[in-house]
XYZ file of C-alpha atoms in Angstrom:
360
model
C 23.090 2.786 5.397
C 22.471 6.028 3.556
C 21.664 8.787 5.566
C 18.402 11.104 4.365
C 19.954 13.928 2.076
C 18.620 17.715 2.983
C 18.010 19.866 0.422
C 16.337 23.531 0.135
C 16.002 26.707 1.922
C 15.041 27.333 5.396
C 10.975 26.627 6.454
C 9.105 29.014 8.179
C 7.443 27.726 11.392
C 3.931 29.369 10.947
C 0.930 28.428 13.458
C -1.979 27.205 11.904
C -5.477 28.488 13.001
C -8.008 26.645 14.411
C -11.364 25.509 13.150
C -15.011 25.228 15.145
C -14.416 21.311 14.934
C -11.302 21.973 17.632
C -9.141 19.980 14.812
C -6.523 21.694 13.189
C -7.462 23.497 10.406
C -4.915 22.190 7.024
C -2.909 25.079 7.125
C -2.482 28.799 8.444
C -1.832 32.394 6.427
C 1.889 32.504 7.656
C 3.220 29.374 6.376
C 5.313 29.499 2.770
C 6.724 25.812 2.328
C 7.022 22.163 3.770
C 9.155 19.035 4.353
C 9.410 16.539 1.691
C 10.657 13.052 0.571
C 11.133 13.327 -3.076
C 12.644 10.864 -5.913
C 15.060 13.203 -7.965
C 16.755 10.366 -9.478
C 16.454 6.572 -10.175
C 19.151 3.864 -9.023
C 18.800 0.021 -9.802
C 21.650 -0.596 -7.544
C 21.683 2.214 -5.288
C 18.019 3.612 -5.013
C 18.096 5.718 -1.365
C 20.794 7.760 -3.123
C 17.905 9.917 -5.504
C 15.295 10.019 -2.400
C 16.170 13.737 -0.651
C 14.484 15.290 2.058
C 13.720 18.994 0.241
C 11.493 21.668 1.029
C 8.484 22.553 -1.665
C 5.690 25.131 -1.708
C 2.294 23.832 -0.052
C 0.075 23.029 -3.185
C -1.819 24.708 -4.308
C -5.550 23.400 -4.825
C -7.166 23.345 -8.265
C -10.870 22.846 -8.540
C -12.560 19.272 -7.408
C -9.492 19.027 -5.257
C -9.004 19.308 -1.629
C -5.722 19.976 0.229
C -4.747 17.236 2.845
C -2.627 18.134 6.168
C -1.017 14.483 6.470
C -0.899 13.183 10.114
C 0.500 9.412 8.907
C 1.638 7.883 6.139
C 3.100 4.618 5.272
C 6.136 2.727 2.861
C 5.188 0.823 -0.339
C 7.471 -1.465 -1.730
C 5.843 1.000 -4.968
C 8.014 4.058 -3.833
C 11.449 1.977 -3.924
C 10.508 0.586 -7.339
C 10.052 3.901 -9.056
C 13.475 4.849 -6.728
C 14.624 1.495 -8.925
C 13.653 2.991 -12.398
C 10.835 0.284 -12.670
C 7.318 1.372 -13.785
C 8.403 4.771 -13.178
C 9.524 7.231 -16.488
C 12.383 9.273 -14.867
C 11.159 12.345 -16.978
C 8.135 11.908 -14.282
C 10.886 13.427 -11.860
C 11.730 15.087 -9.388
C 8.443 13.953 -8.108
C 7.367 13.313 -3.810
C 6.913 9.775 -3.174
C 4.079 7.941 -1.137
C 0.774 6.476 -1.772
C -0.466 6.465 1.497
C -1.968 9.067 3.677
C -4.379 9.911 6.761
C -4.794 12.811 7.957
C -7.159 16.861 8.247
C -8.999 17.702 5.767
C -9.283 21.543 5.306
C -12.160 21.521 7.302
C -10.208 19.579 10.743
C -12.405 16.494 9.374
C -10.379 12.940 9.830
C -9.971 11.866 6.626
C -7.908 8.393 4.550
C -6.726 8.909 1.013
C -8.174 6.712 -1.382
C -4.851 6.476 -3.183
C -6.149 6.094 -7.136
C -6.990 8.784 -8.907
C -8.611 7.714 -12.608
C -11.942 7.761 -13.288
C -14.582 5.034 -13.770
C -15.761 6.279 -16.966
C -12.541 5.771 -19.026
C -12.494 1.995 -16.476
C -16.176 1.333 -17.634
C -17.006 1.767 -14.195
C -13.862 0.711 -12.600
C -11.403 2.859 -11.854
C -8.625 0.366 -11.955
C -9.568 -0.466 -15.585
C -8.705 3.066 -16.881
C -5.886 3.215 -19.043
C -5.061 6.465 -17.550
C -5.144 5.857 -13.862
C -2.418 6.824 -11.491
C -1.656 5.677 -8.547
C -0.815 8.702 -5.903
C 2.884 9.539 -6.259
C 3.212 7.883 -10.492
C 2.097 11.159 -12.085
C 1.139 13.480 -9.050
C 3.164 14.366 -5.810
C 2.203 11.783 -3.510
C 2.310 11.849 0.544
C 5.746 11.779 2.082
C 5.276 15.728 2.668
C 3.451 17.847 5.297
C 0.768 18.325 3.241
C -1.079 16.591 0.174
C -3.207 17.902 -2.701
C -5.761 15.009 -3.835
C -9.275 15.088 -5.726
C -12.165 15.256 -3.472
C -13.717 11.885 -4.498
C -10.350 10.498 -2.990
C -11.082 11.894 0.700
C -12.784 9.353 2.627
C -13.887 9.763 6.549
C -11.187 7.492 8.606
C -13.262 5.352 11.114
C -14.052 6.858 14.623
C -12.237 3.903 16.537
C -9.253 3.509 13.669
C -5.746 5.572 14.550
C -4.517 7.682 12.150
C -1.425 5.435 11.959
C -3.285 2.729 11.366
C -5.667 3.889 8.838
C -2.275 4.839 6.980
C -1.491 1.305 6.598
C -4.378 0.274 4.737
C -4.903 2.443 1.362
C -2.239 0.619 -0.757
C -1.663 -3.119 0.967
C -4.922 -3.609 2.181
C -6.969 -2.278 -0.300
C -5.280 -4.486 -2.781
C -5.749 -7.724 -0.681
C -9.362 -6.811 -0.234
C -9.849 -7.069 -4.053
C -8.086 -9.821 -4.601
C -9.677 -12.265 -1.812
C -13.403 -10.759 -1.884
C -13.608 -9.350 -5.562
C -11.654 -12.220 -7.730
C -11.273 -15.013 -5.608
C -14.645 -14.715 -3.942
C -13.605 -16.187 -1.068
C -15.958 -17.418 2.456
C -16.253 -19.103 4.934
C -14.426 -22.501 4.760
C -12.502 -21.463 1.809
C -8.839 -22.630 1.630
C -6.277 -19.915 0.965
C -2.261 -20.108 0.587
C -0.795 -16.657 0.940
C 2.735 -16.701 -0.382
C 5.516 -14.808 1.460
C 4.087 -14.053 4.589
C 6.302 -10.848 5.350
C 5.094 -8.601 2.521
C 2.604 -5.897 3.001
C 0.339 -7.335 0.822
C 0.877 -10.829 1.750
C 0.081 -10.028 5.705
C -3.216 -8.062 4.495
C -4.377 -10.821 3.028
C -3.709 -13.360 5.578
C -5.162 -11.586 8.507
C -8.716 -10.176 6.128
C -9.130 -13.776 4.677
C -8.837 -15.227 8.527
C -11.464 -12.508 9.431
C -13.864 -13.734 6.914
C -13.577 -17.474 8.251
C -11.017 -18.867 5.080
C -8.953 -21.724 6.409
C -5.372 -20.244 5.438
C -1.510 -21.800 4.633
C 1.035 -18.927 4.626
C 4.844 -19.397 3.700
C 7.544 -17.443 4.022
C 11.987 -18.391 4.210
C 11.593 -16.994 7.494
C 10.585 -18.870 11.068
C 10.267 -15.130 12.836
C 7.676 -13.948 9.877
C 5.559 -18.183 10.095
C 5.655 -17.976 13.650
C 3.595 -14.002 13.068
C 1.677 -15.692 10.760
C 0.786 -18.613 12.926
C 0.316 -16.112 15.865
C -3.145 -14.878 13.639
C -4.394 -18.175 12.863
C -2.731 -19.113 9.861
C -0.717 -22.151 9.226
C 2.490 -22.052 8.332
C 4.568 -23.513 5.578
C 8.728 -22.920 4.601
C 8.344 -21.735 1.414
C 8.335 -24.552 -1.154
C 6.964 -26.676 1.274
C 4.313 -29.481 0.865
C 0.730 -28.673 2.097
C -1.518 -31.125 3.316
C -4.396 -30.305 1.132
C -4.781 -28.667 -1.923
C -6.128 -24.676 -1.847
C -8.498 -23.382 -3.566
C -7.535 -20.244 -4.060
C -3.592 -18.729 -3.808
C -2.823 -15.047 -3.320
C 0.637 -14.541 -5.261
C 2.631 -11.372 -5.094
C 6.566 -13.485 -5.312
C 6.590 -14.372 -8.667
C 9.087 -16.391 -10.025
C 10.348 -17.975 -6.830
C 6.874 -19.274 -6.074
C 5.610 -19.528 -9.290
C 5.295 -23.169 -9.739
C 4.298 -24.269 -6.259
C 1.108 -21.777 -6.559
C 0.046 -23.945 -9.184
C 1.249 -27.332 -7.775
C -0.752 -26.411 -4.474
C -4.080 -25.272 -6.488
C -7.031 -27.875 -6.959
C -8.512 -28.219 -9.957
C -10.571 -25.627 -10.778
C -8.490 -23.367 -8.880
C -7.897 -19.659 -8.817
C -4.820 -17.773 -8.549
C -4.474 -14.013 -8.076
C -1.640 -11.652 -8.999
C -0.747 -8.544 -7.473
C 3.005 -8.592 -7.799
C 6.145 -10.471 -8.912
C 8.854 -9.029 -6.133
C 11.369 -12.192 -7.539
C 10.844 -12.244 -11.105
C 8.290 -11.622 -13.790
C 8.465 -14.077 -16.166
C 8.066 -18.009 -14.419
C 7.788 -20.761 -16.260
C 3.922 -21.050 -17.176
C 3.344 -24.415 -17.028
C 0.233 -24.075 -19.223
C -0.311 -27.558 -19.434
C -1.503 -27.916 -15.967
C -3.205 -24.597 -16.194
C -5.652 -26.088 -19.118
C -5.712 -29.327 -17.851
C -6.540 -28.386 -14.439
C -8.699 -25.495 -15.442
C -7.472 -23.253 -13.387
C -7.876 -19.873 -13.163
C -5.358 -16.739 -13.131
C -6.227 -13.208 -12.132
C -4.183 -10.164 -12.448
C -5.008 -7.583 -9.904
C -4.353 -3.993 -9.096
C -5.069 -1.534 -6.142
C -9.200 -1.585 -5.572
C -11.620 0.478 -6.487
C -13.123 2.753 -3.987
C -16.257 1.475 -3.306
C -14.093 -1.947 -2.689
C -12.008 0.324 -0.422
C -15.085 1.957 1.571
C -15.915 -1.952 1.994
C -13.064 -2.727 3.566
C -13.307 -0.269 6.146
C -16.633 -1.480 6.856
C -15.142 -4.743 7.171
C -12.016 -3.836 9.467
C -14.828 -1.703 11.656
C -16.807 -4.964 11.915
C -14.504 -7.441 12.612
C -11.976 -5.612 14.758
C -8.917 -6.806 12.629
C -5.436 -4.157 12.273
C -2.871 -3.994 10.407
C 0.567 -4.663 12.262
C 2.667 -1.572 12.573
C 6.608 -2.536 13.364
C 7.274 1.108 13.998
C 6.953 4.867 13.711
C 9.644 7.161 12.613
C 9.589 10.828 11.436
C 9.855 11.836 7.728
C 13.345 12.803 8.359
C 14.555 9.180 9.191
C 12.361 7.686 5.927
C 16.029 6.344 4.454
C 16.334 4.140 7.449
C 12.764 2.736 7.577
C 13.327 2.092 3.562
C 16.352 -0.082 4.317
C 15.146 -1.813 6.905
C 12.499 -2.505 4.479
C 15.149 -3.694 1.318
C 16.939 -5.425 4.334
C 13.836 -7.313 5.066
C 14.106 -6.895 8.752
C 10.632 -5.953 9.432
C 7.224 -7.592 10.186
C 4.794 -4.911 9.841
C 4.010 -1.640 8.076
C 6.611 1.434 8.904
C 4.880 4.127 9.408
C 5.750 7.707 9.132
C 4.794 11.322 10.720
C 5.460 14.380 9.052
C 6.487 17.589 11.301
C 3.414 18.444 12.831
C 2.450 22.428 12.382
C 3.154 24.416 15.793
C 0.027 24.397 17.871
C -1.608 21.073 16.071
């Protein structure tokens, strides 16, 4: 296991005032520079070797933006694919990972990131649809740092009765699943749903949102620890490749490859798959012939849109469901949570805490 890399000059260890609200306010006079986790080079075979812990100035704050004192944030299998050169230009480097964030705005209000910053004109009202969209951490420094500079559209209140650390969880994984199951699919009550590879971020989202909306739901995975965590929510579980006892009508697919053809072979007629990731392989077999014959249907998807994401806090307020944290660990032990992700020996979110100022 790599251990994290340090790399800069020595911080100061300013106080930060404090606001009417009694919250901290983002930052104070006295301090110069903060704690990073930042991709300075990509690796296909060896990607924790360009993430260093360095220190950077505090941004600074450009107009329509808002600076962001991060309490929690949270890994994306998205930060070790741009570590792996995929999706990610390396002259976009060096550049601070992370997509997710919770935390003070500047003034001591609780705040999520809304994690896409595009706008809806260039999407035709959609943000996702612009060419130009960016998810946080692709062409701006993203939230593995003490502090994050974001537009103000992107600051959203976090929900009284939500933790910080578990409001980090949700921008990237959950927000995504949301889209897929109540956006594309369409999915209620009654509505059969086969989530494939239970472990994933995404993958778990889904299971436990489509659950809270009433779905009936199948969820498969290679491992008995991740079906039995599965099964623990209410879903059913199923080895991967494994024969259902009814056909689905919709399947949320973020595998790829390795799953591929059994999506299709558990779909009815009619059917709808959605995409939001290929983690084994991009390029299945299509099998169109049972895709025309069938009629069934095939959605890409990517992140939400933040009305979608405003909706899903509404819905996570209402129905009391969490995401699963498997632990908390401080931004200076973010190489170990990242191979415990690659390993695959996690069932839940890792979250992480940046120093917190002196006096916060």
């Amino acid at each position: 296991m790599l251990l994290p890399n340090y790399v800069g000059e020595e911080r100061s260890s300013g106080v930060p005032q404090h606001g009417t609200s009694g919250a901290p306010d983002v930052v104070g006079d006295d301090r110069e520079g903060m704690l990073t986790a930042t991709a300075v080079s990509q690796s296909a075979t060896d990607p924790l070797s360009g993430l260093v812990l360095t220190d950077a100035p505090i941004p600074e704050v450009r107009p329509g933006w808002a600076l962001v004192r991060i309490v929690a944030t949270s890994l994306n299998m998205h930060d070790l694919w741009t570590l792996r050169g995929v999706g990610h230009a390396p002259e976009d480097l060096p550049r601070v990972l992370g997509c997710d964030a919770a935390g003070y705005d500047a003034d001591g209000n609780p705040v999520v990131v809304y994690p896409i910053i595009a706008s809806t004109d260039r999407g035709h009202g959609d943000e996702t649809l612009d060419p130009q969209r960016a998810l946080l951490s692709e062409k701006h420094d993203g939230a593995f740092a003490e502090y994050l500079a974001i537009p103000e559209r992107n600051l959203i209140p976090k929900p009284a009765d939500l933790s910080f650390d578990e409001a980090a969880c949700l921008p990237v994984a959950w927000g995504t699943a949301y889209r897929m199951l109540f956006t594309l699919a369409q999915i209620r009550p009654g509505t059969r749903v086969l989530v494939q590879g239970a472990g994933g971020g995404v993958a778990s989202a889904a299971i436990k949102l489509a659950l809270a909306a009433g779905a009936e739901v199948y969820a498969t995975s290679r491992s008995a620890e991740k079906l039995e965590l599965a099964e623990s929510w209410g879903a059913r579980g199923v080895e991967s490749g494994g024969r259902l006892p009814e056909k689905v009508d919709v399947v949320v697919e973020t595998v790829g490859e390795a799953t591929w053809s059994h999506s299709l072979k558990c779909l009815r007629p009619g059917g709808t798959v959605v995409i939001a990731g290929a983690t084994s392989g991009m390029n299945p077999p299509a099998d169109l012939g049972r895709i025309f014959y069938q009629q069934q249907r095939i959605f890409g998807s990517t992140g939400c849109t933040r009305t979608e994401f405003v909706d899903l806090l509404r819905m996570i307020a209402a129905t009391g469901v969490r995401p699963v944290i498997d632990r908390t660990m401080p931004l200076d032990e973010i190489h170990k949570g990242f191979q415990l992700m690659t390993d695959g020996d996690l069932a839940g979110k890792v979250v992480i805490h940046p120093p917190a100022p002196e006096g916060a």
